XYZ file of C-alpha atoms in Angstrom:
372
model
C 8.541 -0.927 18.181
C 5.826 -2.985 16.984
C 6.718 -6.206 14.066
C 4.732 -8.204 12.354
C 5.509 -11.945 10.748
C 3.584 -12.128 7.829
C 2.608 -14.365 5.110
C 4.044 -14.393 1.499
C 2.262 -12.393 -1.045
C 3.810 -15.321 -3.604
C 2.387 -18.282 -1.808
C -1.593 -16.990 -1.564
C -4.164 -19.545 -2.667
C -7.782 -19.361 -2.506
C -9.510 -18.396 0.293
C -11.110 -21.547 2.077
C -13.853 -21.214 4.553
C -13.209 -24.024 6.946
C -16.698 -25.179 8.822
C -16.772 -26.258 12.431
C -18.026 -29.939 11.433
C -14.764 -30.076 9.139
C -12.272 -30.131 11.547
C -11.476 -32.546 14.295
C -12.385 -31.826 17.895
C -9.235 -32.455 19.036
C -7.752 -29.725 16.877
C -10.694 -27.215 17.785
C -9.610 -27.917 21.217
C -6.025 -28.064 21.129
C -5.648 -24.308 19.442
C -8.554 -22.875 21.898
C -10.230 -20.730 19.287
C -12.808 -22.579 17.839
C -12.821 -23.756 14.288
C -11.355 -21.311 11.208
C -13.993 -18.993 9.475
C -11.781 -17.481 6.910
C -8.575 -18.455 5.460
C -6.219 -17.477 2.752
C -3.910 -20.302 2.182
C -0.242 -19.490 3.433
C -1.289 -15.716 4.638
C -3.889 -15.337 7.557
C -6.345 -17.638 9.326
C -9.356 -16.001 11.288
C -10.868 -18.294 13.685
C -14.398 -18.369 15.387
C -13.514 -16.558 18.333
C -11.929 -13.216 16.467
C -8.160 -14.502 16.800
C -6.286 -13.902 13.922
C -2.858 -15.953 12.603
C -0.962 -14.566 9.963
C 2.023 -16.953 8.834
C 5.678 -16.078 8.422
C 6.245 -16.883 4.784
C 7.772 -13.438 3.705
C 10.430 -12.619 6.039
C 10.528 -9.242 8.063
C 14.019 -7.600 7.768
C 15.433 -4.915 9.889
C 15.905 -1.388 8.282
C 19.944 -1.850 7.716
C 18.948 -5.236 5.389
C 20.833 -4.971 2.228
C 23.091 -2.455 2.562
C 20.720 0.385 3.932
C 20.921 1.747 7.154
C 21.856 5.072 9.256
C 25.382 3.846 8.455
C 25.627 3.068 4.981
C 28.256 3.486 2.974
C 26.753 5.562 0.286
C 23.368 4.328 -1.837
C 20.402 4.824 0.409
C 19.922 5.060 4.407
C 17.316 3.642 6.237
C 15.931 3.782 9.875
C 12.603 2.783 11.619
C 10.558 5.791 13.715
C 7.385 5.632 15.353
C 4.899 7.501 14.007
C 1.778 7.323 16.297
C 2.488 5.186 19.763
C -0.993 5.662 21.340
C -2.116 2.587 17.737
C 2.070 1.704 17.226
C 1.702 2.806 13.849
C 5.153 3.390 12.802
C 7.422 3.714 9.630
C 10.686 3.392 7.759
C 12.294 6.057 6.354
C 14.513 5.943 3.228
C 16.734 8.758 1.737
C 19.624 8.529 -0.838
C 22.919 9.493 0.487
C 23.566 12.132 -1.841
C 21.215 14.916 -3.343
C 22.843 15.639 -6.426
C 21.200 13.081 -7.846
C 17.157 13.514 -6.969
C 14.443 14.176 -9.029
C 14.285 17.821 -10.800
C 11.328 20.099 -10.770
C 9.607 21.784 -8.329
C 10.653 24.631 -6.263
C 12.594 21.866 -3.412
C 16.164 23.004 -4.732
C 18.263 20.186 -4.216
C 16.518 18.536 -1.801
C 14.487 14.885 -2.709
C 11.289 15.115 -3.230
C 8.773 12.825 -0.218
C 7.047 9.705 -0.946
C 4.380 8.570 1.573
C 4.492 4.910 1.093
C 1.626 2.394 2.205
C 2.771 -1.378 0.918
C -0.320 -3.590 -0.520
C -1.673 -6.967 0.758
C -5.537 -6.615 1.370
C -5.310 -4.743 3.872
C -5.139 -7.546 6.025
C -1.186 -8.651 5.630
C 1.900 -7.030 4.822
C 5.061 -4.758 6.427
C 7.015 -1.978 5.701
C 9.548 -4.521 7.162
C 8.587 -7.050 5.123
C 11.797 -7.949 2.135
C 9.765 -7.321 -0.666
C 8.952 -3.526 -0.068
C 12.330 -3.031 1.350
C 14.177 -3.662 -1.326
C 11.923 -2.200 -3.718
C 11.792 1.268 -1.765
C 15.344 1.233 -1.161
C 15.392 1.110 -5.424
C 12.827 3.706 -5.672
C 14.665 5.823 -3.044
C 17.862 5.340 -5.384
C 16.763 5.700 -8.688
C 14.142 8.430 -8.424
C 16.047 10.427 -6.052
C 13.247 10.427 -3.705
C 12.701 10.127 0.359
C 10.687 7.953 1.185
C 8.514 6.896 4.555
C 7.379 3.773 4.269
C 3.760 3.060 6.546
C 3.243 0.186 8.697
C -0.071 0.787 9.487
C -2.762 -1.357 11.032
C -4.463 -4.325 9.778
C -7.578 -5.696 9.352
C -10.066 -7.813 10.418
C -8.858 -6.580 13.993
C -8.588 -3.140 12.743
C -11.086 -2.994 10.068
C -11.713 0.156 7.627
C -11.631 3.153 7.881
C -8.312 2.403 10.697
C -5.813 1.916 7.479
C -6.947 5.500 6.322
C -6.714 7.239 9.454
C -3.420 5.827 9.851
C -2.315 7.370 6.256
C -3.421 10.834 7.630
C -1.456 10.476 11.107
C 1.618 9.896 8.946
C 1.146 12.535 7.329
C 0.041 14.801 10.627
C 4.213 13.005 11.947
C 5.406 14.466 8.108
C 4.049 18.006 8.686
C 5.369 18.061 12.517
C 8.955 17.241 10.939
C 8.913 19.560 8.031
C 8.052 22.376 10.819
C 11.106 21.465 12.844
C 13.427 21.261 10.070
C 16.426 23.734 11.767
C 16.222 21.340 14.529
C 19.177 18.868 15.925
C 18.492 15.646 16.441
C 18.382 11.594 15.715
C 16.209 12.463 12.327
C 17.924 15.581 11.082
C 20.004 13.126 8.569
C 16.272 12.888 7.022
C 14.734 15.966 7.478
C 18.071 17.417 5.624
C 17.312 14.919 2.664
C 13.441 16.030 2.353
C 12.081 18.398 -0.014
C 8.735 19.269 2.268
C 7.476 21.271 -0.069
C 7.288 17.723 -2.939
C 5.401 15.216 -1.226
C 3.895 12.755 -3.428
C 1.234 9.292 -1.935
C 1.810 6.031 -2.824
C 0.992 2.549 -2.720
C 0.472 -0.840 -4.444
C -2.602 -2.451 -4.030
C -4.184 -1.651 -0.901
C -2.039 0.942 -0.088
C -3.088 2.498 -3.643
C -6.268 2.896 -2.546
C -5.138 4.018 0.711
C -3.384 6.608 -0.859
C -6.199 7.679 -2.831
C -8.747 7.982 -0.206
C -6.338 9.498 2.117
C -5.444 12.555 -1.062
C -9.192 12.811 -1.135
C -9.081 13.532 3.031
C -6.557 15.824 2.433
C -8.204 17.799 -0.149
C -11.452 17.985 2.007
C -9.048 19.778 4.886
C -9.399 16.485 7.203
C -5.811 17.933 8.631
C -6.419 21.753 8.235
C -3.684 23.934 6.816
C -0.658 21.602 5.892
C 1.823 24.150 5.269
C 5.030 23.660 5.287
C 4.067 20.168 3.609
C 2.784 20.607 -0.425
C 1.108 17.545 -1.674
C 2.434 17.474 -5.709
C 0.736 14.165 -6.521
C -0.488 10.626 -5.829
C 0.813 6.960 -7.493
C -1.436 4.551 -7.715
C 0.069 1.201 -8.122
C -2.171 -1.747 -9.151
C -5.145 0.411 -6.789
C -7.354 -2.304 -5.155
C -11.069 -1.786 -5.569
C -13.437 -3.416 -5.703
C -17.939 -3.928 -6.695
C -20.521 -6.304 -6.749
C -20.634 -5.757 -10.764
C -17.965 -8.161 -12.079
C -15.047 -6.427 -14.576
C -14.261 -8.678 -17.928
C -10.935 -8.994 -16.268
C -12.173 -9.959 -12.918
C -14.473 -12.794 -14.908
C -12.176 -14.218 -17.294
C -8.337 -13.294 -17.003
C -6.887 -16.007 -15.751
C -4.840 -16.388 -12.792
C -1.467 -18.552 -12.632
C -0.922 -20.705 -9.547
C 1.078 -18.163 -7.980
C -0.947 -15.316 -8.655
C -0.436 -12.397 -6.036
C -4.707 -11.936 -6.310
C -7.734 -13.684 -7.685
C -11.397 -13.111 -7.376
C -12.130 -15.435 -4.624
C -9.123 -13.731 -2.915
C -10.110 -10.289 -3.381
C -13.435 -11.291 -2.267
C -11.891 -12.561 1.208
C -9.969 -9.228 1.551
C -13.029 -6.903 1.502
C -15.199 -9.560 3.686
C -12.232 -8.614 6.654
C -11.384 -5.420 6.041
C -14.854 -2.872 5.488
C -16.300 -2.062 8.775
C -18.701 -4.897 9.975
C -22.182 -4.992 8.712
C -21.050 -3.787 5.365
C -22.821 -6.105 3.101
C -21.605 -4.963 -0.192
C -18.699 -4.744 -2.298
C -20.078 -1.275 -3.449
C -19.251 0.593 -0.201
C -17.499 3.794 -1.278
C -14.277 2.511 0.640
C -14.192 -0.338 -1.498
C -15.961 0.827 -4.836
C -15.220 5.193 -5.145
C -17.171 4.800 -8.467
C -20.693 3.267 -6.382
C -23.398 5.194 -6.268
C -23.025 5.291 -2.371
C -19.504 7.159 -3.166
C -18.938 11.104 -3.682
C -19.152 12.206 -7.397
C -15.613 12.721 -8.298
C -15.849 15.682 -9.329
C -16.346 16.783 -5.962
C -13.483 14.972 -4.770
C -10.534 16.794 -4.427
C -7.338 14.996 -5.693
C -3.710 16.283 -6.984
C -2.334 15.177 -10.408
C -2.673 10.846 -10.282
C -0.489 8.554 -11.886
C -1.825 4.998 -12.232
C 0.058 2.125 -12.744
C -1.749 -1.370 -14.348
C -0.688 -4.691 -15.089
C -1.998 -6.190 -18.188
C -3.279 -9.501 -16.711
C -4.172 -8.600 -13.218
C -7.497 -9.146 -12.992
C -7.863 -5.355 -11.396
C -6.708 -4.241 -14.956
C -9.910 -2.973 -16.024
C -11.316 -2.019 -13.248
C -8.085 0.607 -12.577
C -8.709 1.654 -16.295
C -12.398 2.448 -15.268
C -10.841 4.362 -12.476
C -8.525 6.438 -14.794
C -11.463 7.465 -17.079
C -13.665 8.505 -14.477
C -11.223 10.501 -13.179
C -10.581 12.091 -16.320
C -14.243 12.776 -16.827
C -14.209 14.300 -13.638
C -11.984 16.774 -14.770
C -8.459 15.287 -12.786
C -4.901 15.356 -14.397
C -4.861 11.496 -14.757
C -1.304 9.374 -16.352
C -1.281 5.901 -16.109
C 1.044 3.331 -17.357
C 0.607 -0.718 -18.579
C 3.062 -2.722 -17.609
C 2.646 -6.018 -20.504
C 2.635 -9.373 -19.720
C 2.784 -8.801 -15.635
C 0.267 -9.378 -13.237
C -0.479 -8.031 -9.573
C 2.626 -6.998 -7.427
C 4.647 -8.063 -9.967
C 7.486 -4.987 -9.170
C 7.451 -6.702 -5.088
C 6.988 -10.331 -6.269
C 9.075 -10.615 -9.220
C 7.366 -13.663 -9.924
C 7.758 -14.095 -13.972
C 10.665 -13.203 -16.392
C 9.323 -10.211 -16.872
C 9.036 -8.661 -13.679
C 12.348 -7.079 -13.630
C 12.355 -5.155 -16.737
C 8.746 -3.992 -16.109
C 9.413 -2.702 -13.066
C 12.956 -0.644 -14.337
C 10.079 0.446 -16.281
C 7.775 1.404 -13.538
C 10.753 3.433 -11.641
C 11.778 5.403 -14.470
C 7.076 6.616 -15.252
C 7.571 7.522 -11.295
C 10.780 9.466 -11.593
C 9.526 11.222 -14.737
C 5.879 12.150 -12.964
C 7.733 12.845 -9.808
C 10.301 15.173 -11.624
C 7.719 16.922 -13.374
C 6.589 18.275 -10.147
């Protein structure tokens, strides 16, 4: 199975473009690439020649980490699958031990309700094996009484836009193909047994936000056909990253501490490597759904959303632009402010606050979950 050392969300700095004429010779020559084009400090270097580093600063942990794991005590369980192995794409799946305890509503009995997880980092860095999401699925997983499979898809700028969203829908394709064999015996029935099919709510923080929401809209459209047994309930849109050529006040002028998960400049570098090359502008629908080069929303069909914003992230108001045209577009829109707390603050927990706001964040899901 396919892992990936990544940088640390909680060490990014601006993006520096690094000429050919600014580095030594020797050091073009010693790493045989060429000189680096584009560069987010202490995440991913892309050199000349297409190569692409991405540095270890988050550590990748196996899926018994913590306590989880297909022998855990009680709590949650945890095991890695593969979910596609012609592109590796694969996942972890999360359930809690016990279903007395999961999320009400719906017509899944006592069974958890699904969450199709796709973790954030510009589409260009991240894990589901990665700490951070770990332990904060394994909470989610616990406290909201939910299953959860957690997408490792693939990454950009070697596997630029639209690969991220057709990964989404082959995790789903693997979630229907389960949910039809659910009588059967064998190394997942443990899950399958834990997995209301007929509750399946998309999810994501940043990236994976919008990967969630574009891959909803595919879903609507019939990109998969019938998906019966599955019965997508909703979508949860954490901190969604888009993104446009017009700036957003808070894009402008909130700023950004030192350790800030995302910036402008930063956000800038993420859409350079991930929309399909030749895409000259931020306004692409896969990068701005409220363009003029995007679908009206209103054709766009997408379950009942729940958004979740930071106060000072700089996407703050351009997820609150989201929510309204939404609304306008007739969807069943929530969302939820989180004060004081700034992008991937519920992974990063990188200011006093980030603990209590994301307690907060796990109890909106459970309640928009349970309401389902």
């Amino acid at each position: 199975m396919r892992r990936r050392r990544m940088g640390a969300l909680h060490v990014v700095g601006e993006p520096r473009v690094v000429s050919f004429q600014q580095q030594p010779a020797a050091v073009v020559a010693k790493n045989g690439h060429g000189p680096v084009v584009e560069e987010i400090h202490g995440l991913i270097r892309v050199y000349k020649d297409g190569h692409v580093e991405r540095l270890p600063a988050i550590p990748t942990v196996p899926c018994t980490w913590g306590g989880t794991g297909a022998d855990a005590p009680g709590g949650v369980v945890a095991r890695d699958v593969v979910v596609d192995p012609a592109t590796g794409v694969w996942a972890r799946l999360y359930a809690p031990m016990t279903t007395t305890t999961s999320a009400g509503g719906g017509t899944g009995g006592s069974r958890p309700p699904v969450v199709v997880y796709f973790h954030g980092g510009g589409f260009c860095v991240g894990s589901a094996a990665w700490s951070c999401y770990h332990e904060f699925l394994a909470q989610l997983s616990a406290r909201a009484g939910c299953a959860v499979m957690s997408v490792d898809y693939r990454l950009a700028p070697e596997h630029r836009l639209p690969a991220a969203f057709d990964d989404g829908l082959a995790a789903v394709r693997w979630l229907r193909h389960q949910a039809s064999r659910a009588a059967a015996c064998d190394d997942l029935s443990w899950w399958r047994a834990r997995c209301g099919f007929d509750r399946v709510f998309l999810m994501g923080d940043s990236a994976g936000a919008s990967i969630a929401f574009h891959v909803a809209a595919r879903l609507g459209q019939g990109h998969l056909g019938a998906l019966s047994p599955l019965t997508v309930r909703g979508a949860v849109l954490i901190q969604p990253f888009f993104g446009g050529e017009a700036r957003t006040v808070s894009e402008k002028s909130m700023a950004q501490p030192p350790r800030s998960a995302l910036t402008l400049a930063t956000s800038d570098c993420y859409w350079r490597l991930a929309l399909p090359a030749g895409a000259s502008s931020r306004d692409h629908p896969w990068c701005n759904p409220l363009s003029r080069a995007a679908p009206r929303l209103e054709t766009v069909p997408l379950p009942p959303v729940l958004v979740c914003v930071s106060e000072t992230d700089i996407l703050r108001d351009r997820n609150l632009e989201l929510c309204r045209a939404m609304r306008k577009a007739g969807k069943c829109v929530e969302q939820a402010m989180y004060g004081g707390v700034g992008h991937a603050f519920q992974v990063l927990h990188n200011c006093h606050l980030s603990q209590p706001r994301t307690q907060e964040m796990l109890a909106h899901i459970k309640a928009f979950v349970s309401a389902r």
